[in-house]
Coordinates of N, CA and C and ligand atoms in Angstrom, one line a residue:
X1 N -19.0 28.7 6.4 CA -18.9 27.8 5.6 C -17.9 27.4 5.8
X2 N -17.6 26.2 5.6 CA -16.6 25.2 5.8 C -15.9 25.4 4.6
X3 N -14.1 25.6 4.5 CA -13.9 25.4 3.6 C -13.4 24.2 2.3
X4 N -14.1 24.1 1.1 CA -14.1 22.9 0.3 C -12.6 22.1 1.2
X5 N -12.7 20.4 1.7 CA -11.6 19.9 1.7 C -11.1 19.8 0.0
X6 N -9.7 19.6 0.2 CA -9.1 18.7 -1.5 C -9.9 17.7 -1.7
X7 N -9.6 16.8 -2.6 CA -10.1 15.5 -2.7 C -9.2 15.4 -2.8
X8 N -9.3 13.6 -2.1 CA -8.4 12.8 -2.4 C -7.7 13.0 -3.0
X9 N -6.3 12.3 -3.7 CA -6.6 11.9 -5.3 C -7.0 10.1 -5.2
X10 N -7.3 9.3 -6.5 CA -8.2 8.1 -6.5 C -6.5 7.8 -7.7
X11 N -7.0 6.0 -7.2 CA -5.3 5.7 -7.7 C -5.3 5.4 -9.4
X12 N -7.1 5.7 -10.5 CA -6.8 5.5 -11.9 C -6.2 7.1 -11.7
X13 N -6.3 8.4 -11.1 CA -4.9 9.9 -11.1 C -3.6 9.3 -11.2
X14 N -3.4 8.9 -10.6 CA -2.0 8.4 -10.1 C -1.4 7.2 -11.1
X15 N -2.0 6.5 -11.5 CA -2.0 5.4 -12.9 C -1.8 6.5 -14.4
X16 N -2.5 7.1 -14.9 CA -2.8 8.2 -15.7 C -1.4 8.7 -15.5
X17 N -0.7 9.5 -14.4 CA 0.5 10.0 -14.5 C 1.8 9.0 -14.8
X18 N 1.3 8.1 -14.9 CA 2.5 6.8 -14.6 C 2.8 7.3 -16.1
X19 N 1.7 7.0 -16.7 CA 0.9 6.4 -18.3 C 1.8 7.6 -19.0
X20 N 1.5 8.6 -18.5 CA 2.0 9.9 -19.1 C 3.8 10.1 -19.4
X21 N 4.4 9.6 -17.8 CA 5.8 9.5 -18.2 C 6.3 8.2 -18.5
X22 N 5.4 7.0 -18.7 CA 6.0 6.1 -19.7 C 5.9 6.4 -21.1
X23 N 4.9 7.5 -21.7 CA 5.0 7.5 -22.7 C 6.1 8.5 -23.0
X24 N 6.4 10.1 -21.9 CA 7.2 10.7 -22.4 C 8.7 9.7 -22.2
X25 N 9.1 8.3 -21.5 CA 10.5 7.4 -21.3 C 10.4 7.5 -22.9
X26 N 9.0 7.1 -23.2 CA 9.1 6.4 -24.3 C 10.2 7.5 -25.7
X27 N 9.5 8.1 -25.5 CA 10.3 9.7 -26.1 C 11.3 10.1 -25.7
X28 N 11.8 9.7 -24.7 CA 13.1 10.5 -24.4 C 14.2 9.3 -25.1
X29 N 13.5 8.1 -25.0 CA 14.9 6.8 -25.5 C 14.9 6.9 -27.0
X30 N 14.0 7.2 -27.2 CA 14.4 7.3 -29.2 C 15.2 8.6 -29.5
X31 N 15.0 10.1 -28.4 CA 16.0 10.5 -28.7 C 17.0 10.1 -28.3
X32 N 17.4 9.9 -27.6 CA 18.7 9.2 -26.9 C 19.1 7.7 -28.3
X33 N 18.4 7.2 -28.6 CA 18.8 6.8 -29.6 C 18.9 7.7 -30.6
X34 N 18.1 8.9 -31.3 CA 18.8 9.5 -32.3 C 20.3 9.7 -32.4
X35 N 20.8 10.4 -31.4 CA 21.9 11.1 -31.1 C 22.8 10.0 -31.0
X36 N 22.5 9.2 -30.8 CA 23.6 7.6 -30.3 C 24.2 7.6 -32.1
X37 N 23.4 7.4 -32.1 CA 23.3 7.0 -34.1 C 23.9 7.9 -35.3
X38 N 24.4 9.1 -34.1 CA 24.7 10.2 -35.2 C 26.2 9.9 -35.6
X39 N 26.5 11.0 -36.3 CA 27.6 10.8 -37.0 C 28.4 11.1 -36.1
X40 N 28.1 12.7 -35.7 CA 29.0 13.5 -35.3 C 29.9 13.2 -33.1
X41 N 30.7 12.7 -33.0 CA 30.8 12.0 -31.6 C 30.6 13.5 -30.6
X42 N 30.1 14.7 -30.8 CA 29.4 15.5 -29.7 C 28.5 15.2 -28.9
X43 N 27.3 14.7 -30.7 CA 25.6 14.7 -30.8 C 25.9 12.5 -29.3
X44 N 27.1 12.3 -30.2 CA 27.2 10.6 -29.1 C 27.1 10.8 -28.0
X45 N 27.9 11.9 -27.6 CA 28.4 12.0 -26.3 C 26.9 12.4 -25.7
X46 N 26.0 13.2 -26.2 CA 24.4 13.8 -25.9 C 23.9 12.7 -25.6
X47 N 23.9 11.4 -25.9 CA 22.4 10.6 -25.9 C 23.2 10.1 -24.1
X48 N 24.1 10.3 -23.6 CA 24.2 9.0 -22.0 C 23.4 10.2 -21.3
X49 N 23.1 11.2 -21.3 CA 22.7 11.9 -20.4 C 20.8 12.2 -20.6
X50 N 20.4 11.9 -22.3 CA 18.6 11.1 -22.2 C 19.1 9.8 -21.7
X51 N 19.8 9.1 -21.6 CA 19.9 8.0 -21.0 C 19.5 7.7 -19.8
X52 N 20.2 8.7 -19.4 CA 20.4 8.8 -17.8 C 18.7 9.4 -17.2
X53 N 17.5 10.2 -18.5 CA 17.0 11.6 -18.4 C 15.5 9.9 -17.8
X54 N 16.5 8.9 -18.9 CA 15.1 8.0 -19.2 C 15.1 7.2 -18.3
X55 N 15.9 6.7 -17.7 CA 15.7 6.4 -16.5 C 15.5 6.7 -15.5
X56 N 15.8 7.9 -15.3 CA 15.1 9.0 -14.5 C 13.4 8.6 -14.4
X57 N 13.1 8.7 -15.3 CA 11.4 8.4 -15.9 C 10.9 7.1 -15.6
X58 N 12.0 6.2 -15.8 CA 11.5 4.8 -14.8 C 11.2 4.5 -14.1
X59 N 11.9 5.5 -12.9 CA 12.0 4.9 -11.2 C 10.7 6.1 -11.2
X60 N 10.9 7.2 -12.2 CA 9.4 8.0 -11.5 C 7.9 6.9 -11.5
X61 N 8.2 6.2 -12.4 CA 6.9 5.4 -13.2 C 7.2 4.7 -12.0
X62 N 8.2 3.6 -12.0 CA 7.8 2.9 -10.2 C 7.4 3.1 -9.3
X63 N 7.5 4.5 -9.0 CA 7.9 5.3 -7.6 C 6.2 5.6 -8.1
X64 N 5.1 6.1 -9.1 CA 3.9 6.1 -9.0 C 3.6 4.6 -9.2
X65 N 3.5 3.9 -10.0 CA 3.1 3.0 -9.3 C 3.0 2.2 -8.6
X66 N 3.5 2.4 -7.6 CA 3.9 1.9 -6.2 C 3.2 2.3 -5.2
X67 N 2.9 3.6 -5.8 CA 2.5 4.6 -4.2 C 0.8 4.1 -5.2
X68 N 0.0 4.0 -5.7 CA -1.0 3.7 -6.7 C -1.9 2.6 -5.9
X69 N -0.7 1.8 -5.7 CA -0.6 -0.1 -5.7 C -1.5 -0.1 -3.7
X70 N -0.8 1.2 -3.0 CA -0.4 0.7 -1.9 C -1.7 2.0 -1.8
X71 N -2.2 3.2 -2.0 CA -3.1 3.7 -2.1 C -4.8 2.8 -2.5
X72 N -4.3 2.0 -3.5 CA -5.8 1.4 -3.8 C -6.1 0.3 -2.5
X73 N -4.8 -0.2 -1.8 CA -5.0 -1.2 -0.5 C -5.9 -0.4 0.8
X74 N -5.2 1.3 0.9 CA -5.6 2.0 2.2 C -7.2 2.1 1.6
X75 N -7.7 2.3 0.3 CA -9.1 2.2 0.3 C -10.1 1.1 0.2
X76 N -9.4 -0.2 -0.5 CA -10.0 -1.6 0.3 C -10.5 -1.5 0.9
X77 N -8.9 -1.0 2.1 CA -9.1 -1.4 3.6 C -10.4 -0.9 4.8
X78 N -11.0 0.5 3.8 CA -12.2 1.2 4.0 C -13.5 0.5 5.1
X79 N -13.5 -1.3 3.3 CA -15.4 -1.1 3.5 C -15.0 -1.7 5.3
X80 N -16.8 -1.2 5.2 CA -16.9 -1.5 6.9 C -17.0 -3.2 7.0
X81 N -16.6 -3.8 6.2 CA -17.0 -5.0 6.6 C -15.8 -5.8 6.9
X82 N -14.4 -4.8 6.5 CA -12.9 -5.2 6.6 C -13.0 -5.0 8.3
X83 N -11.6 -5.3 8.3 CA -10.8 -5.2 9.9 C -10.3 -3.6 9.7
X84 N -10.4 -2.6 10.5 CA -9.9 -1.8 11.2 C -8.7 -0.7 11.2
X85 N -8.0 -2.4 12.0 CA -6.6 -1.6 12.0 C -6.0 -1.3 10.9
X86 N -4.9 0.0 11.9 CA -4.0 0.1 10.4 C -2.5 -0.6 10.0
X87 N -2.5 -2.0 10.8 CA -1.3 -2.8 10.6 C -1.5 -3.6 9.8
X88 N -1.1 -4.3 8.9 CA -1.2 -5.7 8.6 C -0.8 -6.8 9.3
X89 N -1.5 -8.6 8.6 CA -0.9 -9.3 9.6 C -0.6 -10.3 9.0
X90 N -0.2 -11.5 8.8 CA -0.1 -12.4 8.2 C -1.2 -13.0 8.7
X91 N -1.4 -13.8 7.4 CA -3.1 -14.9 7.7 C -2.7 -16.0 8.7
X92 N -1.5 -16.4 8.7 CA -2.0 -17.6 8.9 C -1.3 -17.5 11.0
X93 N -0.8 -16.2 10.6 CA 0.1 -16.5 12.5 C -0.4 -15.3 13.0
X94 N -1.0 -14.5 12.3 CA -1.2 -12.9 12.9 C -0.2 -11.8 12.9
X95 N -0.1 -11.3 14.4 CA 0.8 -10.3 14.3 C 2.1 -10.7 14.6
X96 N 2.5 -10.9 13.8 CA 4.3 -11.9 13.8 C 5.2 -10.8 12.7
X97 N 4.4 -9.9 11.8 CA 5.2 -9.2 10.7 C 6.4 -8.3 11.2
X98 N 7.6 -8.7 10.4 CA 8.1 -7.2 10.3 C 8.8 -7.0 8.9
X99 N 9.4 -5.6 8.8 CA 9.0 -4.6 7.5 C 10.7 -4.5 7.4
X100 N 10.9 -4.1 6.6 CA 12.4 -3.2 5.7 C 12.0 -2.9 4.5
X101 N 12.2 -1.6 4.3 CA 11.3 -1.1 3.1 C 10.1 -1.2 2.2
X102 N 10.7 -1.0 1.3 CA 8.9 -2.4 0.7 C 9.0 -4.0 0.4
X103 N 9.4 -4.1 2.0 CA 9.2 -5.9 1.8 C 8.8 -5.7 3.2
X104 N 8.1 -6.7 3.7 CA 7.4 -7.5 4.9 C 7.3 -8.9 4.7
X105 N 7.8 -9.7 5.7 CA 7.6 -11.1 6.1 C 6.9 -11.6 6.9
X106 N 6.7 -12.4 7.6 CA 6.1 -13.0 9.0 C 7.7 -13.8 9.2
X107 N 7.6 -13.4 10.5 CA 9.0 -14.6 11.3 C 8.3 -15.3 12.5
X108 N 7.0 -15.8 12.5 CA 7.0 -16.8 12.8 C 7.8 -18.5 12.3
X109 N 8.1 -19.2 13.3 CA 8.8 -20.2 12.4 C 8.7 -20.9 11.6
X110 N 9.5 -20.9 10.6 CA 8.4 -22.0 9.4 C 7.8 -21.2 8.2
X111 N 7.4 -20.1 8.6 CA 6.3 -19.9 8.0 C 7.1 -18.4 6.6
X112 N 6.8 -19.3 5.6 CA 7.7 -18.4 4.2 C 6.8 -17.0 3.7
X113 N 6.0 -16.9 4.3 CA 5.0 -15.4 3.6 C 6.0 -13.8 3.9
X114 N 5.9 -13.8 2.8 CA 6.4 -12.3 2.3 C 5.3 -11.6 1.0
X115 N 5.8 -10.6 1.6 CA 5.1 -9.8 0.3 C 6.5 -8.6 -0.2
X116 N 5.9 -8.3 -1.2 CA 6.7 -7.1 -1.6 C 5.8 -6.3 -1.7
X117 N 5.5 -5.5 -0.8 CA 4.7 -4.0 0.3 C 5.5 -4.1 1.1
X118 N 5.3 -2.8 1.9 CA 5.0 -2.7 3.4 C 4.3 -3.2 4.5
X119 N 3.5 -4.5 3.9 CA 2.2 -5.3 4.9 C 1.7 -4.4 5.7
X120 N 3.2 -4.3 7.2 CA 3.1 -4.1 8.5 C 2.5 -2.5 8.8
X121 N 3.0 -2.0 7.8 CA 2.0 -0.3 7.8 C 1.6 -0.5 6.5
X122 N 0.7 -1.1 6.0 CA -0.6 -0.8 5.4 C -2.0 -1.6 5.8
X123 N -3.1 -0.5 6.3 CA -4.0 -0.7 7.1 C -3.8 -2.4 6.8
X124 N -4.8 -3.0 7.4 CA -5.6 -4.5 7.7 C -6.4 -4.7 6.2
X125 N -6.2 -5.4 5.6 CA -8.0 -5.7 5.1 C -8.3 -7.2 4.7
X126 N -8.0 -7.6 6.0 CA -8.7 -8.9 6.4 C -10.1 -9.1 6.9
X127 N -11.4 -10.0 6.6 CA -12.8 -9.8 6.8 C -12.5 -9.6 8.5
X128 N -14.2 -8.6 8.6 CA -14.1 -8.1 9.6 C -14.8 -10.0 10.9
X129 N -14.3 -10.1 11.8 CA -14.8 -11.0 13.1 C -15.9 -10.5 13.9
X130 N -15.0 -9.0 14.2 CA -15.5 -9.4 15.6 C -15.4 -7.0 15.6
X131 N -16.6 -7.1 16.7 CA -16.8 -5.4 17.1 C -15.4 -5.0 18.0
X132 N -14.4 -4.0 18.3 CA -13.8 -4.3 19.2 C -14.7 -2.6 19.8
X133 N -14.8 -2.4 21.2 CA -15.5 -1.3 22.1 C -14.6 -0.8 23.2
X134 N -13.9 0.3 22.8 CA -12.9 0.4 23.9 C -13.2 1.4 24.8
X135 N -12.8 1.7 26.3 CA -13.2 2.7 27.3 C -14.4 4.0 26.8
X136 N -14.1 4.9 25.9 CA -14.0 5.6 24.9 C -16.0 5.3 24.4
X137 N -15.8 4.5 24.1 CA -17.6 3.3 23.4 C -16.7 3.7 21.7
X138 N -15.7 4.0 21.6 CA -15.1 4.4 20.5 C -15.6 2.7 19.2
X139 N -15.8 1.9 18.6 CA -16.2 1.4 17.7 C -15.1 0.7 16.1
X140 N -14.5 -0.3 16.1 CA -14.3 -1.0 15.1 C -14.1 -1.9 15.0
X141 N -14.1 -2.9 13.7 CA -13.9 -3.9 13.0 C -12.6 -4.1 13.5
X142 N -13.0 -5.5 13.8 CA -11.5 -6.2 13.6 C -11.3 -8.2 13.0
X143 N -11.0 -8.4 12.6 CA -10.3 -9.3 12.0 C -9.4 -10.6 13.2
X144 N -9.7 -11.5 12.9 CA -9.9 -13.0 13.6 C -7.8 -12.8 14.9
X145 N -6.9 -12.2 13.5 CA -6.0 -11.9 14.3 C -5.4 -11.0 15.6
X146 N -6.5 -9.4 14.2 CA -6.2 -8.5 15.4 C -7.3 -8.7 16.8
X147 N -8.6 -9.7 16.7 CA -9.3 -9.9 18.0 C -8.5 -10.3 19.1
X148 N -8.1 -11.4 18.7 CA -7.6 -11.8 19.4 C -6.3 -11.3 20.2
X149 N -5.9 -10.5 19.0 CA -4.3 -10.1 20.1 C -4.5 -8.6 20.9
X150 N -6.2 -8.4 20.4 CA -6.8 -7.1 21.8 C -7.1 -8.1 23.0
X151 N -7.7 -8.9 22.0 CA -7.4 -9.6 23.7 C -6.5 -10.3 24.8
X152 N -5.9 -10.8 23.9 CA -4.4 -10.7 24.8 C -4.4 -9.8 25.3
X153 N -4.0 -8.6 25.0 CA -3.4 -7.5 25.4 C -4.5 -6.8 26.7
X154 N -5.3 -6.5 26.9 CA -6.5 -6.9 27.4 C -6.4 -5.3 28.2
X155 N -6.5 -4.3 26.9 CA -6.2 -3.3 27.4 C -7.6 -2.2 27.5
X156 N -8.5 -2.9 28.0 CA -9.7 -2.2 28.0 C -11.3 -2.3 27.3
X157 N -10.0 -2.5 26.7 CA -11.5 -3.3 25.7 C -11.9 -4.5 25.7
X158 N -13.6 -3.8 24.3 CA -14.9 -5.1 24.9 C -14.9 -5.6 23.4
X159 N -14.8 -7.2 23.3 CA -14.4 -7.6 21.8 C -15.6 -8.9 21.8
X160 N -16.2 -8.2 20.7 CA -18.1 -9.0 20.5 C -17.9 -9.0 19.0
X161 N -17.4 -10.8 19.7 CA -17.6 -12.0 17.9 C -19.4 -11.3 17.7
X162 N -18.8 -11.1 15.7 CA -19.9 -11.2 15.0 C -20.8 -12.8 14.7
X163 N -20.3 -13.6 15.2 CA -20.3 -15.1 14.4 C -21.8 -15.2 15.8
X164 N -22.1 -14.2 16.5 CA -22.7 -14.6 17.6 C -24.4 -14.5 17.0
X165 N -24.2 -13.5 15.8 CA -25.8 -12.8 15.1 C -25.6 -13.8 14.1
X166 N -27.0 -13.6 13.8 CA -27.6 -14.6 12.7 C -27.1 -13.8 11.6
X167 N -26.3 -15.0 10.6 CA -25.7 -14.8 9.7 C -26.6 -15.4 8.4
X168 N -26.6 -14.2 7.5 CA -27.1 -15.1 5.9 C -26.5 -14.8 4.8
X169 N -25.6 -16.0 4.5 CA -25.0 -15.3 3.2 C -23.6 -15.1 3.3
Ligands
ZN201 ZN1 3.2 -16.9 9.2
ZN202 ZN1 -6.6 -7.2 11.0

């Protein structure tokens, strides 16, 4: 029998972690304030590392919240009605994105689109309009931007647009 696989975390679990860290940060800040208010100078000095710890916890919460948001996007993108390509697009210009750190923007002239997450390296979650079949008969759903990009590249994939099929609502 195969080993049971480790269940992947869900965004709610990460948000619960972030909430715990938030509560911890609050208590830590309270300790720092009490040290700060002490009459003893030695205790007042100890407020500083406690304040730093409070800041570190806020950074931690930020990282966890960011990861939860990415995880949500990845999970949403698994919907079979959405594009399967593991890279994002500009909804107007297509495969024109650049990213740096936690930001992404469209490089098309005059396009002001930008995102406060690395959309380029986040799975595309645009509605699927075509099915691509590669040489090995592996199929995937493509949004219109990724379908036209695949056609342009002529990399041996067959693109079949879904609007040739009967559509109902
Ligand atoms: Zn654009
Ligand atoms: Zn796409």
